[in-house]
Amino acid sequence: MKRPSSFVVPFKAGDALMRVHLKIQRFDPEKDAKPYWSEHDIEVEKTDQVLDALHQVKWYHDGTLTLRRSCAHGICGSDAMRINGRNALACKVLIKDVGQKITVQPLLGLPIIKDLVVDMEPFFAKYRSVKPYLINTDDPGERERLQSPEDRARYDDTTKCILCAACTTACPAFWANDEYVGPAAIVQSHRFIFDSRDQIAPERLDIMADTMGVWRCRTAFNCVEACPRGIDVTRAISEVKQAVMTGKAR
Amino acid sequence: MAKHHQIDALIVGAGGAGLMAALHCSRQIKNTAVISKLYPTRSHTGTAQGGIAAPLGNMEEDRWEWYMYDTVKGGDYLVDQDAAEILAKESIGAVIELEHMGLPFDRTRDGKIEQRRFGGHTRNEGEAPVMRSCKAADRTGHMILQTLYQQCIKQNVRFFDEFQVIDLMVEDNVCRGVVAVEILTGELHVFHAKAVLLAIGGFGRVWSVTSNAHSLTGDGVAIALRRGVPLEDMEFFQFHPTGIYKMGILLSEALRGEGAIFTNDTGERFMARYAPTMKDLASRDVCSRCIYLEVREGRGIGGKDYVYIDARPETINTYQSGPGGKTVTAEHLEAALPDVFEMARVYLGVEPLKQGIPIQPTAHYAMGGVPTDNDGRVLADAQGTLVRGLYAAGECACVSVHGANRLGTNSLVDLVVFGRRGGKAMADFCTRADFAPPPAHPEAETVAQINRIRNGTGKEKPARIRSEMQKVMMDHVGVFREGPAIQNALDTIRELKERYQNISIEDKGQRFNTDLYEAWELGCLLDLAEVTAYAALDRTESRGAHWREDFPKRDDAHWLKHTFVTRRNGSLEATYKPVVITRFEPKERTY
């Protein structure tokens, strides 16, 4: 028997190529006094990701271009950046959806480490500050704790968060005051406040009631637009606000 | 000058296996740390979709013996059955532990963990599909990774995030730590440790069409090989049948668990011909081969090299292929498979409730890797000698519970069950053992490797070498293989390794130099591609994911054994280890 015809897809299939102009904000504090733009005319497929375009630049034109990326299909959260002025994952935006002029910048509001790589530590510090773990001191026994499908559904949306920081770094309230805990940390708090198995909702609501907590939100909705996981972030925040006001999570 | 650290228990990799090991180890050993080249939540465990198996029996009768049988049969009898028994029994406690940690499993009406069907999982040794996979919609891996990371924060586990491990300190069969570079600063760090556990994941980036992250370059596996550790069963690499056409992005087997079926150009449900009982829920190696065969016979869609996975409710209801033959609705499918459907919409522009989704097999999972015993202890040879202080768990390890082909869900079970066992064993070891002295110049090899790349002035571009490697491996060491083609691939890989000596990179800086680390990772991929092709050429039979057209039969008389490939002075040699058979004698494998 003959082997089947090759399954290998050439690097470029060739039938839907398009020329794009990429403009990328660059900054290497080891050598640059301030950020500048590098510009690249390249050929990509319409169905390529913006990440593919960045890789083409990095792999074949300028190896110094620096970015984070890993899974390349919208789950790991490494490659959040500002694409044509909007926060998104570079692997979840296709060329055909952004057009021929593509401007790429690092996330706003976090210190730039190099090019598109920002310092995530302040973001993770806020994440850790909301006690992002289940607390239940009862002996759970040998089997699973029970939870009704309705109780499980109550916090479903906020379990989708991948900690990419797209929401927090799109938030005007965060830009105005970087002490603000930010939408991503509130989403994490929501995930536990509304989990029927968790026992410290009052403490979580206290954290959220802090001056740098949930009341800093001015419902600009940028976070909803930025979230690559489709989480209704503003709704989650307003549910937390509601719970802070009534003192009742469930 | 390098920075020096002294850590009792050091875990390399922060995916499910690494975090599970860290949680269990750090309960006993305070001075435990995790090194990862990514932020932990970026690890590839997070992309696992469909579920984690455990015979909880929440939906229908189930038994660990049935699950063990499915695992052994799924692995085409190359599975070590003592390990499979542990996997099957301990999966129950592992899933319950995850629930207690807060994992948001989907629930039944009575509040228990809800379960669904998955490929190769059956009731009573092959009678019919069984609902065994516990899940959180189609983001089970994401929830496992998040939950374990949450627990690590709660437990104050120490992390070194974005550190690239370059070398393992092993001398006289004793592991003494690792050498790493801090990606942010380019600074060298020597981690002197009592025990090291490798949990670095897989290396699907050896192939051109893969579901694996860009970062899955098998670093720790290649480093182990370079330091004299054998690699087990490297010829067995799983091609998952449902990768998005051309892109390789995975669409979960949960699709078929919910009733989706494969169709060819004539609209035929072709798996009914190849696997009359399990049909579309036959094991992954079987489905991938059938897709290739359909394409070869000219029945790919439009004569091209892909088929459809059809998840339209009317299709599922026409064939009564839903769970238990029940009617499914669009709303149910949308709720059960939100991420999978979104990927079809975003990346293909296909509406899965109305159209077939174009798919092709995609390089997905390494059954082989660093050989271990059932407590994660790394083996130095096929006779079972141990490398003192070295452990491995998860995809990078080979226990072997997956044999020649892994069942769906079993990667997650593996990393929780054996991550836990490895972490505990490591903790026990650390309470008893002292630090073995480090080598005289621990960072010398790392400095040499880094400088060779940074100062290289040759004409070769790493990206070109990588894409040539990926193409030849996809062409010749993929779903179907035959001797001369594998030899051709092996020769090409060796040429590429020569050319790799003449690479140069553009970024010469210290700070966050991804140009440098990508080039270094390519060296790992080339080493692993070579071992894979070498082992594939060596094994002259067809078993599980390793299918030789020139030897199309399984040959238990000669090949019911594991391959151990060792590198000495640059050349590879194979030795063999018998398969552990306890409960199930090998028999013909049909679905």
PDB file of C-alpha atoms in Angstrom, chain B residues 9-140:
ATOM      1  CA  ALA B   9      12.867  19.335  47.067  1.00  0.00           C
ATOM      2  CA  LEU B  10      12.915  21.008  43.689  1.00  0.00           C
ATOM      3  CA  ILE B  11      10.172  20.565  41.114  1.00  0.00           C
ATOM      4  CA  VAL B  12      10.773  21.547  37.503  1.00  0.00           C
ATOM      5  CA  GLY B  13       7.554  22.468  35.713  1.00  0.00           C
ATOM      6  CA  ALA B  14       4.332  23.950  37.061  1.00  0.00           C
ATOM      7  CA  GLY B  15       1.611  22.084  35.195  1.00  0.00           C
ATOM      8  CA  GLY B  16      -0.725  19.621  36.860  1.00  0.00           C
ATOM      9  CA  ALA B  17       1.937  17.043  37.763  1.00  0.00           C
ATOM     10  CA  GLY B  18       4.396  19.611  39.096  1.00  0.00           C
ATOM     11  CA  LEU B  19       1.826  21.463  41.188  1.00  0.00           C
ATOM     12  CA  MET B  20       0.316  18.260  42.555  1.00  0.00           C
ATOM     13  CA  ALA B  21       3.787  17.051  43.528  1.00  0.00           C
ATOM     14  CA  ALA B  22       4.564  20.455  45.066  1.00  0.00           C
ATOM     15  CA  LEU B  23       1.398  20.425  47.169  1.00  0.00           C
ATOM     16  CA  HIS B  24       2.026  16.974  48.562  1.00  0.00           C
ATOM     17  CA  CYS B  25       5.755  17.361  48.994  1.00  0.00           C
ATOM     18  CA  SER B  26       5.619  20.767  50.664  1.00  0.00           C
ATOM     19  CA  ARG B  27       3.251  19.461  53.330  1.00  0.00           C
ATOM     20  CA  GLN B  28       6.196  17.481  54.673  1.00  0.00           C
ATOM     21  CA  ILE B  29       9.182  19.392  53.343  1.00  0.00           C
ATOM     22  CA  LYS B  30       9.052  23.107  54.013  1.00  0.00           C
ATOM     23  CA  ASN B  31      11.978  23.902  51.738  1.00  0.00           C
ATOM     24  CA  THR B  32      10.203  22.871  48.525  1.00  0.00           C
ATOM     25  CA  ALA B  33      10.253  25.034  45.404  1.00  0.00           C
ATOM     26  CA  VAL B  34       8.908  24.968  41.865  1.00  0.00           C
ATOM     27  CA  ILE B  35      10.845  26.272  38.863  1.00  0.00           C
ATOM     28  CA  SER B  36       8.953  26.960  35.663  1.00  0.00           C
ATOM     29  CA  LYS B  37       9.839  28.627  32.387  1.00  0.00           C
ATOM     30  CA  LEU B  38       6.277  29.987  32.257  1.00  0.00           C
ATOM     31  CA  TYR B  39       3.983  31.508  34.817  1.00  0.00           C
ATOM     32  CA  PRO B  40       2.336  28.398  36.318  1.00  0.00           C
ATOM     33  CA  THR B  41      -1.136  29.232  34.989  1.00  0.00           C
ATOM     34  CA  ARG B  42       0.271  29.251  31.416  1.00  0.00           C
ATOM     35  CA  SER B  43       1.103  25.537  31.613  1.00  0.00           C
ATOM     36  CA  HIS B  44      -0.371  23.216  29.033  1.00  0.00           C
ATOM     37  CA  THR B  45      -2.489  21.252  31.521  1.00  0.00           C
ATOM     38  CA  GLY B  46      -4.818  24.244  31.210  1.00  0.00           C
ATOM     39  CA  THR B  47      -5.686  23.362  27.646  1.00  0.00           C
ATOM     40  CA  ALA B  48      -7.041  19.886  28.454  1.00  0.00           C
ATOM     41  CA  GLN B  49     -10.716  19.979  27.699  1.00  0.00           C
ATOM     42  CA  GLY B  50     -12.816  16.881  28.023  1.00  0.00           C
ATOM     43  CA  GLY B  51     -12.352  15.399  31.453  1.00  0.00           C
ATOM     44  CA  ILE B  52     -10.614  13.241  33.993  1.00  0.00           C
ATOM     45  CA  ALA B  53     -11.653   9.617  34.380  1.00  0.00           C
ATOM     46  CA  ALA B  54     -12.619   7.959  37.634  1.00  0.00           C
ATOM     47  CA  PRO B  55     -14.994   5.030  38.089  1.00  0.00           C
ATOM     48  CA  LEU B  56     -17.168   6.900  40.570  1.00  0.00           C
ATOM     49  CA  GLY B  57     -20.304   5.226  39.273  1.00  0.00           C
ATOM     50  CA  ASN B  58     -22.287   8.433  39.648  1.00  0.00           C
ATOM     51  CA  MET B  59     -24.200   7.918  36.398  1.00  0.00           C
ATOM     52  CA  GLU B  60     -24.229   4.151  35.951  1.00  0.00           C
ATOM     53  CA  GLU B  61     -22.436   1.126  37.297  1.00  0.00           C
ATOM     54  CA  ASP B  62     -18.664   1.267  36.940  1.00  0.00           C
ATOM     55  CA  ARG B  63     -15.681  -0.573  38.443  1.00  0.00           C
ATOM     56  CA  TRP B  64     -11.977   0.126  38.677  1.00  0.00           C
ATOM     57  CA  GLU B  65     -11.280  -3.260  37.083  1.00  0.00           C
ATOM     58  CA  TRP B  66     -13.168  -2.188  33.953  1.00  0.00           C
ATOM     59  CA  TYR B  67     -11.231   1.055  33.838  1.00  0.00           C
ATOM     60  CA  MET B  68      -7.956  -0.793  34.272  1.00  0.00           C
ATOM     61  CA  TYR B  69      -8.904  -3.159  31.431  1.00  0.00           C
ATOM     62  CA  ASP B  70      -9.687  -0.209  29.137  1.00  0.00           C
ATOM     63  CA  THR B  71      -6.361   1.427  29.954  1.00  0.00           C
ATOM     64  CA  VAL B  72      -4.435  -1.776  29.261  1.00  0.00           C
ATOM     65  CA  LYS B  73      -6.312  -2.501  26.054  1.00  0.00           C
ATOM     66  CA  GLY B  74      -6.134   1.149  24.967  1.00  0.00           C
ATOM     67  CA  GLY B  75      -2.366   0.942  25.344  1.00  0.00           C
ATOM     68  CA  ASP B  76      -2.321  -2.148  23.115  1.00  0.00           C
ATOM     69  CA  TYR B  77      -1.029  -4.274  26.019  1.00  0.00           C
ATOM     70  CA  LEU B  78       2.236  -2.378  26.361  1.00  0.00           C
ATOM     71  CA  VAL B  79       0.938  -0.879  29.614  1.00  0.00           C
ATOM     72  CA  ASP B  80       2.605  -1.995  32.846  1.00  0.00           C
ATOM     73  CA  GLN B  81      -0.410  -3.488  34.569  1.00  0.00           C
ATOM     74  CA  ASP B  82       0.730  -2.866  38.140  1.00  0.00           C
ATOM     75  CA  ALA B  83       0.844   0.846  37.259  1.00  0.00           C
ATOM     76  CA  ALA B  84      -2.529   0.698  35.493  1.00  0.00           C
ATOM     77  CA  GLU B  85      -4.074  -0.860  38.584  1.00  0.00           C
ATOM     78  CA  ILE B  86      -2.764   2.022  40.691  1.00  0.00           C
ATOM     79  CA  LEU B  87      -4.080   4.522  38.137  1.00  0.00           C
ATOM     80  CA  ALA B  88      -7.527   2.957  38.065  1.00  0.00           C
ATOM     81  CA  LYS B  89      -7.884   2.585  41.819  1.00  0.00           C
ATOM     82  CA  GLU B  90      -6.358   5.899  42.869  1.00  0.00           C
ATOM     83  CA  SER B  91      -8.220   7.931  40.244  1.00  0.00           C
ATOM     84  CA  ILE B  92     -11.248   7.904  42.540  1.00  0.00           C
ATOM     85  CA  GLY B  93      -9.441   9.449  45.501  1.00  0.00           C
ATOM     86  CA  ALA B  94      -7.624  11.870  43.195  1.00  0.00           C
ATOM     87  CA  VAL B  95     -10.837  13.263  41.716  1.00  0.00           C
ATOM     88  CA  ILE B  96     -12.392  13.535  45.176  1.00  0.00           C
ATOM     89  CA  GLU B  97      -9.279  15.362  46.384  1.00  0.00           C
ATOM     90  CA  LEU B  98      -9.605  17.840  43.518  1.00  0.00           C
ATOM     91  CA  GLU B  99     -13.237  18.427  44.443  1.00  0.00           C
ATOM     92  CA  HIS B 100     -12.274  19.041  48.044  1.00  0.00           C
ATOM     93  CA  MET B 101      -9.711  21.581  46.853  1.00  0.00           C
ATOM     94  CA  GLY B 102     -12.572  23.444  45.214  1.00  0.00           C
ATOM     95  CA  LEU B 103     -12.572  22.265  41.622  1.00  0.00           C
ATOM     96  CA  PRO B 104     -15.930  23.266  40.090  1.00  0.00           C
ATOM     97  CA  PHE B 105     -17.001  19.945  38.604  1.00  0.00           C
ATOM     98  CA  ASP B 106     -20.281  19.789  36.704  1.00  0.00           C
ATOM     99  CA  ARG B 107     -23.034  18.272  38.827  1.00  0.00           C
ATOM    100  CA  THR B 108     -25.838  15.756  38.520  1.00  0.00           C
ATOM    101  CA  ARG B 109     -29.375  16.570  39.728  1.00  0.00           C
ATOM    102  CA  ASP B 110     -28.508  15.071  43.108  1.00  0.00           C
ATOM    103  CA  GLY B 111     -25.388  17.211  43.445  1.00  0.00           C
ATOM    104  CA  LYS B 112     -22.741  14.590  42.659  1.00  0.00           C
ATOM    105  CA  ILE B 113     -19.962  14.970  40.099  1.00  0.00           C
ATOM    106  CA  GLU B 114     -21.449  14.535  36.630  1.00  0.00           C
ATOM    107  CA  GLN B 115     -19.692  12.188  34.208  1.00  0.00           C
ATOM    108  CA  ARG B 116     -19.672  11.622  30.465  1.00  0.00           C
ATOM    109  CA  ARG B 117     -18.464   9.104  27.912  1.00  0.00           C
ATOM    110  CA  PHE B 118     -15.009   9.193  26.354  1.00  0.00           C
ATOM    111  CA  GLY B 119     -13.135   7.226  23.726  1.00  0.00           C
ATOM    112  CA  GLY B 120     -12.091   3.733  24.739  1.00  0.00           C
ATOM    113  CA  HIS B 121     -13.821   3.808  28.117  1.00  0.00           C
ATOM    114  CA  THR B 122     -16.236   0.897  28.347  1.00  0.00           C
ATOM    115  CA  ARG B 123     -18.411  -1.104  30.691  1.00  0.00           C
ATOM    116  CA  ASN B 124     -17.559  -4.703  31.406  1.00  0.00           C
ATOM    117  CA  GLU B 125     -14.483  -5.022  29.200  1.00  0.00           C
ATOM    118  CA  GLY B 126     -15.699  -3.582  25.947  1.00  0.00           C
ATOM    119  CA  GLU B 127     -19.475  -4.104  25.996  1.00  0.00           C
ATOM    120  CA  ALA B 128     -20.482  -0.482  25.450  1.00  0.00           C
ATOM    121  CA  PRO B 129     -19.329   3.079  26.224  1.00  0.00           C
ATOM    122  CA  VAL B 130     -19.488   4.050  29.879  1.00  0.00           C
ATOM    123  CA  MET B 131     -19.874   7.488  31.533  1.00  0.00           C
ATOM    124  CA  ARG B 132     -16.604   7.782  33.448  1.00  0.00           C
ATOM    125  CA  SER B 133     -15.136  11.181  32.613  1.00  0.00           C
ATOM    126  CA  CYS B 134     -15.574  13.853  35.320  1.00  0.00           C
ATOM    127  CA  LYS B 135     -15.560  17.331  33.882  1.00  0.00           C
ATOM    128  CA  ALA B 136     -16.050  21.048  34.177  1.00  0.00           C
ATOM    129  CA  ALA B 137     -17.754  21.767  30.833  1.00  0.00           C
ATOM    130  CA  ASP B 138     -14.922  21.477  28.280  1.00  0.00           C
ATOM    131  CA  ARG B 139     -12.323  23.279  30.367  1.00  0.00           C
ATOM    132  CA  THR B 140     -11.459  20.533  32.845  1.00  0.00           C
TER     133      THR B 140
END
